[in-house]
Coordinates of C-alpha atoms and ligand atoms in Angstrom, one line a residue:
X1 CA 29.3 -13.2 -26.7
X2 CA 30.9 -16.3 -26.3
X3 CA 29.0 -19.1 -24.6
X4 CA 30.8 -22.6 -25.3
X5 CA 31.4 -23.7 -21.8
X6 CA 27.6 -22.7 -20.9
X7 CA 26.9 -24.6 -24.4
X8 CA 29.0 -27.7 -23.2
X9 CA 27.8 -27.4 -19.4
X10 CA 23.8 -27.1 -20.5
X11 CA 24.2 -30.9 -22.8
X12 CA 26.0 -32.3 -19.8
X13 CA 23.1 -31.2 -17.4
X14 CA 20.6 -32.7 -19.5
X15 CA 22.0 -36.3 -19.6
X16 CA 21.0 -35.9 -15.8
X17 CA 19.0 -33.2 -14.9
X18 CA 15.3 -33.0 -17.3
X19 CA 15.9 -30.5 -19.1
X20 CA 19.0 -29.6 -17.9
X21 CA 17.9 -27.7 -14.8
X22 CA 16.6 -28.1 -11.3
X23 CA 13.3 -25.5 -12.1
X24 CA 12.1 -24.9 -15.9
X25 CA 12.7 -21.5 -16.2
X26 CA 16.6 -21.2 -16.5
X27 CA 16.1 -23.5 -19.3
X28 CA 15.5 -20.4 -21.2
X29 CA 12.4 -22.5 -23.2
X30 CA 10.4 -19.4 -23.8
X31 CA 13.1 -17.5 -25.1
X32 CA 15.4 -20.1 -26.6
X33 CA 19.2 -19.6 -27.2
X34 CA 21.7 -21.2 -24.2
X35 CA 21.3 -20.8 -20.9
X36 CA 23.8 -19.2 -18.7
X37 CA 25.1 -21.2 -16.8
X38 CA 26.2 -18.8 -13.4
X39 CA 29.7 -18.8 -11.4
X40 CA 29.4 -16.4 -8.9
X41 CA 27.4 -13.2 -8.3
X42 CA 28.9 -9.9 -6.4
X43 CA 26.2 -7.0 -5.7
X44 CA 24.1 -6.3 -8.2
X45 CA 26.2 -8.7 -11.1
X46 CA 26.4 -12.1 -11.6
X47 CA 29.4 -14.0 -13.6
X48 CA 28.8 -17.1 -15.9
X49 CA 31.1 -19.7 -16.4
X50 CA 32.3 -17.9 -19.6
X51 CA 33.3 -14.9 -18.4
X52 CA 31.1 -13.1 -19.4
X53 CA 29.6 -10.5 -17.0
X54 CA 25.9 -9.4 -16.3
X55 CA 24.1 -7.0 -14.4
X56 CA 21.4 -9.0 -13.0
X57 CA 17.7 -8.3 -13.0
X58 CA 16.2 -11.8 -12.0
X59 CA 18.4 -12.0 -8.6
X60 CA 17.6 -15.7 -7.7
X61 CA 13.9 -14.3 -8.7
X62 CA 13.6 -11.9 -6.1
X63 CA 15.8 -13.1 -2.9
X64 CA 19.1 -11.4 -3.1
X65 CA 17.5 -7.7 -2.6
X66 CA 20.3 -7.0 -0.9
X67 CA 22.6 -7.7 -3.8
X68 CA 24.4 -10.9 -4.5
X69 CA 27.2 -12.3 -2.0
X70 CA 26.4 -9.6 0.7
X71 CA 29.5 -9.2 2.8
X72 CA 27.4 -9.5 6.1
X73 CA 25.5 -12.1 4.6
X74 CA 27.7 -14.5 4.0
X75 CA 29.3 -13.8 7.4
X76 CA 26.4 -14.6 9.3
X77 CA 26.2 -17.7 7.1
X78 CA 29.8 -18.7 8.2
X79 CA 29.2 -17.9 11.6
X80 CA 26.6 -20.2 11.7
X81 CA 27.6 -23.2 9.2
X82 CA 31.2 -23.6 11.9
X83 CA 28.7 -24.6 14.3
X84 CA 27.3 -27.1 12.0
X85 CA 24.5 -27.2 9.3
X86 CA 21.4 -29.1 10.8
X87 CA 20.1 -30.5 14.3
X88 CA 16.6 -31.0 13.5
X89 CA 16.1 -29.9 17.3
X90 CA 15.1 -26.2 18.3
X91 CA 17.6 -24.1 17.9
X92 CA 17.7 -20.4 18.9
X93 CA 17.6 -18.2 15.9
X94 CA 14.2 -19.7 14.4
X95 CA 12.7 -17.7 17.0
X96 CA 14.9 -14.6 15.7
X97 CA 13.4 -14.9 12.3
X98 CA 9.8 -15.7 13.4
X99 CA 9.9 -12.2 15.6
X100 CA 11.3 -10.8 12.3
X101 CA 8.7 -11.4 10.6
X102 CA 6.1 -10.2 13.1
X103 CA 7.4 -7.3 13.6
X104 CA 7.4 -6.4 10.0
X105 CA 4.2 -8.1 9.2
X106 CA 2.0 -7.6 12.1
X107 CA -0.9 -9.7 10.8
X108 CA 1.2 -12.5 11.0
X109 CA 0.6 -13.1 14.7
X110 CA 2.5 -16.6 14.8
X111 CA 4.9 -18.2 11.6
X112 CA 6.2 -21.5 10.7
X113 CA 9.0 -22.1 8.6
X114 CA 9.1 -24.5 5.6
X115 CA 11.6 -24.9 2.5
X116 CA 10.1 -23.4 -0.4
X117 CA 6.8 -21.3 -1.2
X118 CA 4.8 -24.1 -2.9
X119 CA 4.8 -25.6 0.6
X120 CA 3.7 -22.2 2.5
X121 CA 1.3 -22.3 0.2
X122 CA -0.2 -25.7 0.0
X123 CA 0.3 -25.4 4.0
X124 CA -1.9 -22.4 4.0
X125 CA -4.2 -24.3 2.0
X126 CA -4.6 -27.4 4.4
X127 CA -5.3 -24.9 6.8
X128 CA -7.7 -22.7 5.5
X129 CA -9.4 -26.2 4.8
X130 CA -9.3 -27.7 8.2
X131 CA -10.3 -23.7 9.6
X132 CA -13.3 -23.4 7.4
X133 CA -14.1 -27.2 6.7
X134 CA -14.6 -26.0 3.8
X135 CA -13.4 -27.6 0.3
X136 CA -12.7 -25.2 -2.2
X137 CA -10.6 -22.9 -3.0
X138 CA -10.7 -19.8 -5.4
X139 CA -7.2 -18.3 -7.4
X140 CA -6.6 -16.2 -10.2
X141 CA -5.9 -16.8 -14.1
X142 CA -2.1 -15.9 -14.5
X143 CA -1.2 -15.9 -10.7
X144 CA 1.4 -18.9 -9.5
X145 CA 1.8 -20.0 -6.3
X146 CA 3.7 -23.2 -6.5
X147 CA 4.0 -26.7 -7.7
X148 CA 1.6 -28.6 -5.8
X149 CA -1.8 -30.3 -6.9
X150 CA -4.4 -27.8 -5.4
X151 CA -2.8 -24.8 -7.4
X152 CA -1.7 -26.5 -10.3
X153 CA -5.2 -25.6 -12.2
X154 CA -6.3 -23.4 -14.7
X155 CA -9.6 -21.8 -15.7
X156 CA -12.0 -24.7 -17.1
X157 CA -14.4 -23.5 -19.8
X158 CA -16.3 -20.7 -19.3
X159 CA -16.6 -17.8 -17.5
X160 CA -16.9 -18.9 -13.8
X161 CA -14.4 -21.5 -13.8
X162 CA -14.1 -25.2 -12.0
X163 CA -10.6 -25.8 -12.5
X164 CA -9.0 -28.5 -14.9
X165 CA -5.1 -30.0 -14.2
X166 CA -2.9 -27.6 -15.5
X167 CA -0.5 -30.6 -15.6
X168 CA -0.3 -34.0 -16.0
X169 CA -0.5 -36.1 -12.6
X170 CA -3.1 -33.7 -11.2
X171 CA -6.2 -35.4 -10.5
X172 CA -9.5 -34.0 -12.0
X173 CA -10.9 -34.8 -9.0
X174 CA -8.6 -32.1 -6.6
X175 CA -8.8 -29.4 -9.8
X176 CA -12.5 -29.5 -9.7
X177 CA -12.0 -27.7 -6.1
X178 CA -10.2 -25.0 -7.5
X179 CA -11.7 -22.3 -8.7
X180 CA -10.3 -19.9 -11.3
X181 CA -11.3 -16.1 -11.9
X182 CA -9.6 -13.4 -13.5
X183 CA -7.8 -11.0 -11.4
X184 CA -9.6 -7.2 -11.4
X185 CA -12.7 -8.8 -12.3
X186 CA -14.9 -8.0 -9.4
X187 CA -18.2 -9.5 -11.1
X188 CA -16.4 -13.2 -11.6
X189 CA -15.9 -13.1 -7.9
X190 CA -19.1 -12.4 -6.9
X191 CA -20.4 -14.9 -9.9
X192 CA -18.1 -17.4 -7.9
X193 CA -19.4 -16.8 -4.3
X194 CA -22.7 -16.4 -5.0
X195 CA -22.6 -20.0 -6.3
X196 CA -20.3 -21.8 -4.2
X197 CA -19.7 -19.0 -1.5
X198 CA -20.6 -21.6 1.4
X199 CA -18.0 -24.4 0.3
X200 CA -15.3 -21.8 -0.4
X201 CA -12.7 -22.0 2.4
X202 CA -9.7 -19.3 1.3
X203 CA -9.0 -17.3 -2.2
X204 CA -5.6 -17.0 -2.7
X205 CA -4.1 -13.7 -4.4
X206 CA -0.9 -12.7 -5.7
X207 CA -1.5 -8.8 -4.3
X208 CA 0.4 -7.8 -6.9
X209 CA 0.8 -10.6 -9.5
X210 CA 4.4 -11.1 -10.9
X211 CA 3.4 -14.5 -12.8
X212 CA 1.5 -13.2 -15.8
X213 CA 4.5 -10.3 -16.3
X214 CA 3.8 -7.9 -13.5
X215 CA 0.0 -6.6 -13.4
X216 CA -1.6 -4.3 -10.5
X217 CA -4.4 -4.0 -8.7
X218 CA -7.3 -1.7 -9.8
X219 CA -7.8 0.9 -7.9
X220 CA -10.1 -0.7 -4.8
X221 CA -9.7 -3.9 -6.5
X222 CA -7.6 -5.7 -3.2
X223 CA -10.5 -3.6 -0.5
X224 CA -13.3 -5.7 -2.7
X225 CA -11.3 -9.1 -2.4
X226 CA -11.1 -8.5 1.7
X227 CA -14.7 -7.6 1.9
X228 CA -16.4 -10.5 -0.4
X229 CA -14.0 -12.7 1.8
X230 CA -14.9 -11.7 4.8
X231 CA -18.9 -11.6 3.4
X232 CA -18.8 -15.0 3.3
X233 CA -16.8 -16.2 5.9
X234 CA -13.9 -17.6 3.5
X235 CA -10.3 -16.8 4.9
X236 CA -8.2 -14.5 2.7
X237 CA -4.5 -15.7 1.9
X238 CA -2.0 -12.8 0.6
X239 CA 0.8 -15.5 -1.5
X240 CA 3.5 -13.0 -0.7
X241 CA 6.5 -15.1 -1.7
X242 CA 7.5 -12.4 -4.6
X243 CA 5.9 -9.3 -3.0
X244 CA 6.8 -9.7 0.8
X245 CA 10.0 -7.6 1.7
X246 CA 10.2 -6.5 -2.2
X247 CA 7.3 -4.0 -2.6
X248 CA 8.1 -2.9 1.1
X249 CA 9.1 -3.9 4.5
X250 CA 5.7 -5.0 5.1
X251 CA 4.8 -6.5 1.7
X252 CA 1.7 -5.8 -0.2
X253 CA -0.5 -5.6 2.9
X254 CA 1.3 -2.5 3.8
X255 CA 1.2 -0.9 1.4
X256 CA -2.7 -1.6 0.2
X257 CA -4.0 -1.3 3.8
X258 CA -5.2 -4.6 3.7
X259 CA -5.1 -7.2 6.9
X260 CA -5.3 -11.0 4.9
X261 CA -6.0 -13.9 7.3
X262 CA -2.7 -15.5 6.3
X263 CA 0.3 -15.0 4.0
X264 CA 2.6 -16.7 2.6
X265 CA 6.2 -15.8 2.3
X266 CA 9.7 -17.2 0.9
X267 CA 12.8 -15.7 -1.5
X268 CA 13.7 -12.7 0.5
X269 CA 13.2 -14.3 3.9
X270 CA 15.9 -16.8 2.9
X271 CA 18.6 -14.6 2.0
X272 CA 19.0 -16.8 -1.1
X273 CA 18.7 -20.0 1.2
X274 CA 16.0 -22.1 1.1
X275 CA 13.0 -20.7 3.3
X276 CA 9.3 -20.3 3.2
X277 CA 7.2 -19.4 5.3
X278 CA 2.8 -19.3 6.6
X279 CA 1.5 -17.0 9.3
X280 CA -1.4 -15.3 10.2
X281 CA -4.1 -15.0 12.9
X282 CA -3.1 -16.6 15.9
X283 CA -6.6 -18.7 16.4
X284 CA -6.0 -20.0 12.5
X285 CA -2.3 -20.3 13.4
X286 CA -2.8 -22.7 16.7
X287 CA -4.9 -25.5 14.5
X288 CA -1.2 -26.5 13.6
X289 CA 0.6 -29.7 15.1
X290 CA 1.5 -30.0 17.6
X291 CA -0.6 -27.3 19.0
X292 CA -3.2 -28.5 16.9
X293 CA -4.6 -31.3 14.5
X294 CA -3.5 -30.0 11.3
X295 CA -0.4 -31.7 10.4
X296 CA 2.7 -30.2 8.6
X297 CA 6.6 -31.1 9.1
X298 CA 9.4 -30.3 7.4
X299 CA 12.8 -32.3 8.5
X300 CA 14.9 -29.1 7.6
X301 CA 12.1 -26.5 8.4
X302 CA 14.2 -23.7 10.6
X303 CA 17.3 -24.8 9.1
X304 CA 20.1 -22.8 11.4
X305 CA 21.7 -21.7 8.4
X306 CA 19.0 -20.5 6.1
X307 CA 17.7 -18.9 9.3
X308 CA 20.7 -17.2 9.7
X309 CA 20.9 -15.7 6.2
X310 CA 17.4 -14.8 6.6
X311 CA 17.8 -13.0 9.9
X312 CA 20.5 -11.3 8.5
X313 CA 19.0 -10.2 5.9
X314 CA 15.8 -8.8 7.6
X315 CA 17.8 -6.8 9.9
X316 CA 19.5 -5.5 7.4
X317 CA 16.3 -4.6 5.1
X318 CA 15.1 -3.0 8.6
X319 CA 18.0 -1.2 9.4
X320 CA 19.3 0.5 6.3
X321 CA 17.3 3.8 6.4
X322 CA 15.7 4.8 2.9
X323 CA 16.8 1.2 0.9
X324 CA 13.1 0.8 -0.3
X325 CA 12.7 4.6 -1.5
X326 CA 16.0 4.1 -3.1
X327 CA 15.2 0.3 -4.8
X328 CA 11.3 1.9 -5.7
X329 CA 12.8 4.8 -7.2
X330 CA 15.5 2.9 -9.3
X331 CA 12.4 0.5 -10.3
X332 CA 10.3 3.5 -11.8
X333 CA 13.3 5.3 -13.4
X334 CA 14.1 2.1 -15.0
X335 CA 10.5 0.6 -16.3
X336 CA 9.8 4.0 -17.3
X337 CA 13.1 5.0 -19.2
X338 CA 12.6 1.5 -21.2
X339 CA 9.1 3.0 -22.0
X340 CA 10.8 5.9 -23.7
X341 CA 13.9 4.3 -25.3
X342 CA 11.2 1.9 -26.8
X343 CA 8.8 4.6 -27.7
X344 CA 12.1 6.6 -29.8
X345 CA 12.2 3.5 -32.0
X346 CA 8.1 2.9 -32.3
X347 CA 7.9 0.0 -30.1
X348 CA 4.6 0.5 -28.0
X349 CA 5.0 -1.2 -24.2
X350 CA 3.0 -1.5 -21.3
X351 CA 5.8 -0.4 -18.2
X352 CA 4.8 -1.1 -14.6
X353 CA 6.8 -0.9 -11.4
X354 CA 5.9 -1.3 -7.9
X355 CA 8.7 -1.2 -5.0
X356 CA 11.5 -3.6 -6.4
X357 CA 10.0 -4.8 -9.2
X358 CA 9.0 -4.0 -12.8
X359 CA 8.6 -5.2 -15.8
X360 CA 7.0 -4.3 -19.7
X361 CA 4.7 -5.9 -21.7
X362 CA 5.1 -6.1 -25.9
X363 CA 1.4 -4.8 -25.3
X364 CA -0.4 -1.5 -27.1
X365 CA -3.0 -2.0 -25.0
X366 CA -3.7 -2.0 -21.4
X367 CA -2.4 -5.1 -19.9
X368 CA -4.7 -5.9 -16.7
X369 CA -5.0 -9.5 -16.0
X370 CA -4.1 -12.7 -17.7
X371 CA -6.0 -12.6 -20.9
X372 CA -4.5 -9.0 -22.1
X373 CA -1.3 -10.2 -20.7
X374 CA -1.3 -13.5 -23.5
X375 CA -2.4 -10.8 -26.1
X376 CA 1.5 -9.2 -26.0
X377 CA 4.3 -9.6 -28.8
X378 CA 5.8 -12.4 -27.1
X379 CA 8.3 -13.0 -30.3
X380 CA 9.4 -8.9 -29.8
X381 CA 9.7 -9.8 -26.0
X382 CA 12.4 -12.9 -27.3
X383 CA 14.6 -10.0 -29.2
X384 CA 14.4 -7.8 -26.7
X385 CA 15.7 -10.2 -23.8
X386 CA 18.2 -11.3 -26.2
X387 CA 19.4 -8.4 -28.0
X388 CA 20.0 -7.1 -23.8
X389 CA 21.5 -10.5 -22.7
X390 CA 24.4 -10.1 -25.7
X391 CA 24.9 -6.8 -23.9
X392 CA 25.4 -8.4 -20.8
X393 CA 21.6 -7.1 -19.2
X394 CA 20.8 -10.6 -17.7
X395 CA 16.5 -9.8 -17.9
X396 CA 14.1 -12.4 -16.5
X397 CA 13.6 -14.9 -19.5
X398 CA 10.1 -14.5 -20.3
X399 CA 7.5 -12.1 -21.1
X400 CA 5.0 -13.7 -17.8
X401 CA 7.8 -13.2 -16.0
X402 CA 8.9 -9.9 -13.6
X403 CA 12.3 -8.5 -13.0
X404 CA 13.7 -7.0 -9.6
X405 CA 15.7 -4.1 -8.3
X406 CA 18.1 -4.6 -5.7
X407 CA 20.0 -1.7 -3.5
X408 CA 23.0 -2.6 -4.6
X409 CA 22.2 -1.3 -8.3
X410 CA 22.6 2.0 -8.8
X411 CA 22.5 5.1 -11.5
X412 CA 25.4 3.6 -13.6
X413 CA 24.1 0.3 -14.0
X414 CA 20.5 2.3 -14.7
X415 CA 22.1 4.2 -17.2
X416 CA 24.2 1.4 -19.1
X417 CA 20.8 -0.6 -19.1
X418 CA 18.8 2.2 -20.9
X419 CA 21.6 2.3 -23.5
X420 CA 21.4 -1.3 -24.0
X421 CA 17.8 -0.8 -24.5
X422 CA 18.1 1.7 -27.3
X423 CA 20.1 -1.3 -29.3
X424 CA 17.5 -3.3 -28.3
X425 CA 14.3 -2.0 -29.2
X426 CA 15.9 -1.0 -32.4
X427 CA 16.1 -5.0 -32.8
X428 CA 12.3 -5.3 -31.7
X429 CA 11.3 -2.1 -34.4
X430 CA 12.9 -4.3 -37.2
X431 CA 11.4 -7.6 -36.1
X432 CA 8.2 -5.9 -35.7
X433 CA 8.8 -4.3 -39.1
X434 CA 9.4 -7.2 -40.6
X435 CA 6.7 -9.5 -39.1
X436 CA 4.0 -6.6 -40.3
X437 CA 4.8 -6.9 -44.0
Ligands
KE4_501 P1 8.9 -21.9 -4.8 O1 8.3 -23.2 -4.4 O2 9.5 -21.9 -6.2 O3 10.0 -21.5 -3.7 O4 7.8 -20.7 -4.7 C1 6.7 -20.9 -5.5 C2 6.0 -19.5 -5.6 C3 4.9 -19.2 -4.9 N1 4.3 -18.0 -4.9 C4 4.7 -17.1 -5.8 C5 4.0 -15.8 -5.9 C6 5.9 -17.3 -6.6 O5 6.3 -16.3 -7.4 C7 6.5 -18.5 -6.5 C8 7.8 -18.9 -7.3 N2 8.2 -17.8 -8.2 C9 8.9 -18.3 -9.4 C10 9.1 -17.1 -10.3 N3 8.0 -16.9 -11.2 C11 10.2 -19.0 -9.0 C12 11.1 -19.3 -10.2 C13 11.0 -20.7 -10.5 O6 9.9 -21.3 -10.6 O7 12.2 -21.3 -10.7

């Protein structure tokens, strides 16, 4: 596959850019090899500035559900860009989007747009904080939930866990309010509260963690978390950025049954513009300036444009009769057919799949939170990814990383990628092969 002007493009961009790119990820630094650099994308397949053509599992990581360059899409987005691109004044279809949500997501009584999810997140945060006064805050091994200081923290030493900077910059001093468990581990979480249960003011879950690979929730797993939160008076925050309008209309909370305090939300809700969003109960909700004291701004918060392409889109995902059984179904068929394609060749793989998304983990074992997620053949995961990329199966590049299903995909392009995947794990059998001698 020829990639010289991706090549050329990717040495240019690092003169300026670190690393060549605006979010590490597309650097490709987990899998190595030359990131594509993309043209344009069209339904379910992107274009890179070779030529070459892909069909697209990582869909902006999650946002273009609807497929890429949606026809009605991008007309709302004209629509509204002729009228120009920002006022930072109300302006009408903020409210469209914020009843959107609602209605989708009833426990999200009242919303307020930001740009990105690391700042519904770290809003929710401040929040929960200023709601509880209460300091600390509990998250998961493996679960990501932005850039910013508060979540930037992994598990310290030990089993119950004061976090420790999981980057440079991060003071010790705002990681030691972060506390880390593993995720299904019901007897950490208790551990936790039990200890510092009356200075804890929110835990933050990915519902369905798409950070680590994709992992699920145990069976009553998500019921436990709402209860020992509730126990203790902490507020419970669903970080439904990845899962909210991909593993249904109603995100995770719909379908686990499960009412969290707040949630977070971004990707899909953008259209593939930049949007985030917080919500939740309206009594937490009204502590935020100007109603209340708690202060968060964002100069293009509610921009009229990304509004548009997120009210489009919702209305759309609301609208279209059976596009979730279709996109869950297309999920399963997939993550389980690359279960048996790798299973013909002797390549063992954990395959799960919830709604729009799904993934497989270089695993022989169980894979279950973050510490049997790290035990899986990351170097098999490489050949794999690469071996599909070649044949033009653009995967998301990393084995901690989920890929998503979009309703414009369809039985062919499910097809050609379980052919792909027979070259491919036949790749993976002789690395593995090879790497056992
Ligand atoms: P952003 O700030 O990147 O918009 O959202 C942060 C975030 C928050 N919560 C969850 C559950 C997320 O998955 C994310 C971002 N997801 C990554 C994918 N692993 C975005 C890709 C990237 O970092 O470039």
């Amino acid at each position: 596959m020829k990639v010289q002007q991706s090549a050329e493009a990717f040495s240019e961009a690092k003169q300026y850019i670190p690393g060549g790119v605006n979010s590490p990820v597309r650097s490709f630094g987990s899998v190595g090899g030359t990131p594509r650099f993309i043209e344009r994308g069209q339904g379910c397949r992107i274009y890179d500035v070779d030529g070459n053509e892909y069909i697209d599992y990582v869909l902006s990581w999650g946002p273009m559900i609807l497929g890429h360059a949606h026809p009605k899409v991008i007309a709302a987005i004209h629509e509204a860009v002729d009228n120009g691109t920002s006022f930072g004044a109300p302006t009408l279809v903020e409210t469209v989007l914020a009843k959107l949500v609602n209605k989708a997501i009833p426990s999200m009584e009242m919303v307020r747009m930001v740009n990105s999810g690391t700042e519904a997140t770290m809003s929710a945060l401040r929040l929960a904080r200023a709601y509880t006064k209460r300091n600390k805050i509990v998250k998961f091994a493996g679960c990501y939930h932005g850039h910013h200081d508060s979540l930037l923290v992994k598990a310290g030493s030990g089993a119950m866990t004061y976090g420790v900077p999981d980057s440079p910059g991060v003071p010790a001093s705002i990681a030691g309010n972060t506390l880390t468990v593993a995720f299904n581990d019901k007897a950490a979480m208790e551990e936790v509260f039990a200890k510092d249960g009356g200075d804890i003011a929110a835990v933050i879950i990915e519902a369905v963690p798409g950070n680590m690979g994709l992992i699920l929730p145990q069976e009553g797993y998500l019921q436990f978390v709402r209860e020992i939160t509730a126990r203790y008076g902490a507020l419970l925050i669903f970080d439904e950025v990845m899962t909210g309008f991909r593993v249904a209309l109603g995100g995770c909370q719909a379908v686990f049954g499960i009412k969290p305090d707040l949630t977070c939300l971004s990707k899909i809700i953008g259209g593939g513009l930049p949007v985030g969003a917080y919500g939740g109960r309206r009594e937490i909700m009204e502590q935020i300036a100007p109603l209340g004291a708690v202060y968060q701004a964002g100069t293009l918060s509610g921009n009229p444009l990304a509004m548009s392409a997120g009210a489009k889109t919702l209305q759309l995902l609301i609208e279209t009769k059976g596009l979730y059984e279709k996109v869950t179904a297309m999920s399963l068929k997939l993550a389980t057919g690359l279960q048996r394609a790798a299973q013909k060749q002797g390549v063992i793989v954990q395959a799960h799949a919830i709604g729009g998304m799904f993934g497989i983990f270089f695993n022989d074992k169980a894979v279950y939170d973050y510490e049997t997620a790290k035990t899986s053949d990351v170097g098999a995961f490489n050949v794999y990814f690469h071996a599909m990329l070649e044949q033009g199966i653009y995967l998301s590049p990393s084995q901690f990383e989920t890929c998503f299903m979009s309703y414009a995909h369809g039985e062919t392009e499910i097809e050609r990628t379980l052919q792909a995947a027979e070259v491919a794990f036949a790749k993976v059998a002789e690395y593995q092969a090879a790497k056992a001698k």
